[in-house]
Amino acid sequence: MKIFKENKFKIKDIINVDKKTIKSIPLSKNPFYYKDGTLIKTKDKSTIYIVQNEELKLIPSMKIFKAHRFKVKNIINVSLEVIKKYKKSKNPLL
């Protein structure tokens, strides 16, 4: 439910579908998946990542963070275990 709320999903947008439809939808291999564009970091570190294609892309500086018009209030603090579940992109955000 925490991830549901952090991604700003709404209960009213949930639809019921049959089991066949559910089975046809490819699911993320990462149970801690956040949607693309989500900004995450651990509480004890200043390293900020953006989620892209189920990977974490490093935002290497506040200058780049600000250039993309990201807002600090949109950063989600997650546990180190969540960060470790993601594959890290080889290329930082530019």
Coordinates of N, CA and C in Angstrom, one line a residue:
M1 N 0.8 -1.2 0.0 CA 0.0 0.0 0.0 C 0.9 1.3 0.0
K2 N 2.0 1.2 0.7 CA 2.9 2.3 0.7 C 3.4 2.7 -0.7
I3 N 3.8 1.7 -1.5 CA 4.2 2.0 -2.8 C 3.1 2.5 -3.7
F4 N 1.9 1.9 -3.5 CA 0.7 2.3 -4.2 C 0.4 3.8 -3.9
K5 N 0.5 4.3 -2.7 CA 0.3 5.7 -2.4 C 1.4 6.6 -2.8
E6 N 2.7 6.1 -2.7 CA 3.8 6.9 -3.1 C 3.8 7.2 -4.6
N7 N 3.2 6.2 -5.4 CA 3.1 6.4 -6.8 C 1.9 7.2 -7.2
K8 N 1.1 7.7 -6.2 CA 0.0 8.5 -6.4 C -1.1 7.8 -7.2
F9 N -1.2 6.4 -7.0 CA -2.3 5.7 -7.6 C -3.6 6.0 -6.8
K10 N -4.7 5.7 -7.4 CA -6.0 6.0 -6.7 C -6.8 4.7 -6.7
I11 N -7.4 4.5 -5.6 CA -8.3 3.3 -5.5 C -9.4 3.3 -6.5
K12 N -9.9 4.5 -6.8 CA -11.0 4.6 -7.8 C -10.6 4.2 -9.2
D13 N -9.3 4.1 -9.5 CA -8.8 3.7 -10.8 C -8.6 2.2 -11.0
I14 N -8.8 1.5 -9.9 CA -8.6 0.0 -10.0 C -9.8 -0.6 -10.7
I15 N -9.4 -1.5 -11.6 CA -10.5 -2.2 -12.4 C -10.4 -3.7 -12.1
N16 N -11.5 -4.4 -12.2 CA -11.5 -5.8 -12.0 C -11.3 -6.5 -13.4
V17 N -10.4 -7.5 -13.5 CA -10.2 -8.2 -14.7 C -10.2 -9.7 -14.4
D18 N -10.4 -10.5 -15.4 CA -10.4 -12.0 -15.1 C -9.0 -12.5 -15.0
K19 N -8.8 -13.7 -14.6 CA -7.5 -14.4 -14.4 C -6.7 -14.5 -15.7
K20 N -7.4 -14.7 -16.7 CA -6.7 -14.9 -18.0 C -6.0 -13.5 -18.4
T21 N -6.7 -12.4 -18.2 CA -6.1 -11.1 -18.5 C -4.9 -10.9 -17.6
I22 N -5.0 -11.2 -16.3 CA -3.9 -11.0 -15.4 C -2.7 -11.8 -15.8
K23 N -2.9 -13.0 -16.2 CA -1.8 -13.9 -16.6 C -1.1 -13.4 -17.9
S24 N -1.8 -12.6 -18.7 CA -1.2 -12.1 -19.9 C -0.4 -10.8 -19.8
I25 N -0.5 -10.2 -18.6 CA 0.3 -9.0 -18.3 C 1.6 -9.3 -17.8
P26 N 2.7 -8.8 -18.5 CA 4.0 -9.1 -17.9 C 4.3 -8.3 -16.6
L27 N 4.7 -9.0 -15.6 CA 4.9 -8.3 -14.3 C 6.4 -8.0 -14.1
S28 N 6.7 -7.0 -13.3 CA 8.0 -6.7 -13.0 C 8.7 -7.8 -12.1
K29 N 9.9 -8.1 -12.4 CA 10.7 -9.0 -11.6 C 11.1 -8.4 -10.2
N30 N 11.0 -7.1 -10.1 CA 11.4 -6.4 -8.9 C 10.1 -6.1 -8.1
P31 N 10.0 -6.8 -6.9 CA 8.8 -6.5 -6.1 C 8.7 -5.1 -5.5
F32 N 9.8 -4.4 -5.6 CA 9.9 -3.0 -5.0 C 9.8 -2.0 -6.1
Y33 N 9.2 -2.4 -7.2 CA 9.2 -1.6 -8.4 C 8.5 -0.2 -8.2
Y34 N 9.1 0.8 -8.6 CA 8.5 2.2 -8.6 C 8.4 2.6 -10.1
K35 N 7.4 3.3 -10.4 CA 7.2 3.7 -11.8 C 8.3 4.6 -12.3
D36 N 8.5 4.6 -13.6 CA 9.5 5.5 -14.3 C 9.3 6.9 -13.8
G37 N 10.4 7.6 -13.6 CA 10.3 9.0 -13.2 C 10.3 9.2 -11.7
T38 N 10.2 8.1 -10.9 CA 10.2 8.2 -9.5 C 11.6 8.5 -9.0
L39 N 11.7 9.5 -8.1 CA 13.0 9.9 -7.5 C 13.1 9.1 -6.2
I40 N 14.2 8.4 -6.0 CA 14.4 7.7 -4.7 C 15.8 7.8 -4.1
K41 N 15.9 7.7 -2.8 CA 17.2 7.7 -2.1 C 17.0 7.1 -0.8
T42 N 18.1 6.7 -0.1 CA 18.0 6.2 1.2 C 18.1 7.4 2.2
K43 N 17.5 7.2 3.3 CA 17.5 8.3 4.3 C 18.8 8.7 4.8
D44 N 19.8 7.8 4.8 CA 21.1 8.1 5.3 C 22.1 8.5 4.3
K45 N 21.7 8.6 3.0 CA 22.7 8.9 1.9 C 22.1 10.1 1.2
S46 N 23.0 10.8 0.6 CA 22.5 12.0 -0.3 C 22.4 11.6 -1.7
T47 N 22.8 10.3 -2.1 CA 22.7 9.9 -3.5 C 21.2 9.8 -3.9
I48 N 20.9 10.4 -5.0 CA 19.5 10.4 -5.5 C 19.5 9.7 -6.9
Y49 N 18.5 8.8 -7.0 CA 18.4 8.1 -8.3 C 17.0 8.4 -8.9
I50 N 16.9 8.2 -10.2 CA 15.6 8.2 -10.9 C 15.4 6.8 -11.4
V51 N 14.1 6.4 -11.3 CA 13.8 5.0 -11.8 C 13.5 5.2 -13.3
Q52 N 14.2 4.4 -14.1 CA 14.0 4.3 -15.6 C 14.1 2.9 -16.0
N53 N 13.0 2.4 -16.6 CA 13.0 1.0 -17.1 C 13.4 0.0 -16.1
E54 N 12.9 0.1 -14.9 CA 13.2 -0.8 -13.7 C 14.6 -0.8 -13.3
E55 N 15.3 0.3 -13.7 CA 16.7 0.4 -13.3 C 16.8 1.8 -12.5
L56 N 17.9 1.9 -11.8 CA 18.2 3.2 -11.1 C 19.3 3.9 -11.9
K57 N 19.0 5.2 -12.2 CA 19.9 6.0 -12.9 C 20.4 7.1 -11.9
L58 N 21.7 7.2 -11.7 CA 22.2 8.1 -10.7 C 22.0 9.5 -11.2
I59 N 21.6 10.4 -10.3 CA 21.6 11.9 -10.6 C 22.8 12.4 -9.9
P60 N 23.9 12.7 -10.7 CA 25.2 12.9 -10.1 C 25.4 14.2 -9.3
S61 N 24.5 15.2 -9.5 CA 24.7 16.4 -8.8 C 23.4 17.2 -8.7
M62 N 23.4 18.1 -7.8 CA 22.2 19.0 -7.6 C 22.0 19.9 -8.8
K63 N 23.1 20.2 -9.5 CA 23.0 21.1 -10.7 C 22.2 20.3 -11.7
I64 N 22.4 19.1 -11.9 CA 21.7 18.3 -12.9 C 20.2 18.0 -12.4
F65 N 20.1 17.8 -11.1 CA 18.8 17.6 -10.5 C 17.9 18.8 -10.8
K66 N 18.5 20.0 -10.5 CA 17.7 21.3 -10.8 C 17.5 21.5 -12.3
A67 N 18.5 21.2 -13.1 CA 18.3 21.4 -14.6 C 17.1 20.6 -15.1
H68 N 16.8 19.5 -14.5 CA 15.6 18.7 -14.9 C 14.4 19.1 -14.2
R69 N 14.5 20.2 -13.4 CA 13.3 20.7 -12.7 C 12.7 19.8 -11.7
F70 N 13.5 18.9 -11.2 CA 13.0 18.0 -10.1 C 12.8 18.8 -8.8
K71 N 12.0 18.2 -8.0 CA 11.7 18.9 -6.7 C 12.1 18.0 -5.6
V72 N 12.8 18.5 -4.6 CA 13.2 17.7 -3.4 C 12.0 17.1 -2.7
K73 N 10.9 17.7 -2.7 CA 9.7 17.2 -2.0 C 9.2 15.9 -2.7
N74 N 9.6 15.7 -4.0 CA 9.2 14.5 -4.7 C 10.1 13.3 -4.5
I75 N 11.2 13.4 -3.7 CA 12.1 12.3 -3.5 C 11.5 11.4 -2.4
I76 N 11.5 10.1 -2.7 CA 11.0 9.1 -1.8 C 12.1 8.4 -1.1
N77 N 12.1 8.5 0.2 CA 13.2 7.8 1.0 C 12.8 6.3 1.1
V78 N 13.7 5.5 0.7 CA 13.5 4.0 0.8 C 14.7 3.4 1.5
S79 N 14.5 2.1 1.9 CA 15.5 1.4 2.6 C 16.6 1.0 1.6
L80 N 17.8 0.7 2.2 CA 18.9 0.3 1.4 C 18.6 -1.0 0.7
E81 N 17.8 -1.9 1.3 CA 17.3 -3.1 0.7 C 16.6 -2.9 -0.6
V82 N 15.8 -1.9 -0.7 CA 15.1 -1.5 -1.9 C 16.0 -1.1 -3.0
I83 N 17.0 -0.2 -2.6 CA 18.0 0.2 -3.6 C 18.8 -1.0 -4.2
K84 N 19.1 -1.9 -3.3 CA 19.9 -3.1 -3.7 C 19.1 -4.0 -4.7
K85 N 17.8 -4.0 -4.7 CA 17.0 -4.8 -5.5 C 17.1 -4.4 -7.0
Y86 N 17.4 -3.1 -7.2 CA 17.4 -2.6 -8.5 C 18.8 -2.8 -9.2
K87 N 18.7 -3.0 -10.5 CA 19.9 -2.9 -11.3 C 20.3 -1.4 -11.5
K88 N 21.6 -1.1 -11.4 CA 22.0 0.3 -11.6 C 22.4 0.5 -13.0
S89 N 21.9 1.6 -13.6 CA 22.3 2.0 -14.9 C 23.7 2.4 -15.0
K90 N 24.4 2.0 -16.1 CA 25.8 2.4 -16.2 C 26.0 3.8 -16.5
N91 N 25.0 4.5 -17.0 CA 25.1 5.9 -17.4 C 24.3 6.8 -16.5
P92 N 24.9 7.8 -15.9 CA 24.2 8.7 -15.0 C 23.2 9.6 -15.8
L93 N 22.3 10.2 -15.2 CA 21.4 11.2 -15.8 C 22.3 12.4 -16.2
L94 N 22.1 12.9 -17.4 CA 22.8 14.1 -17.8 C 22.0 15.3 -17.9

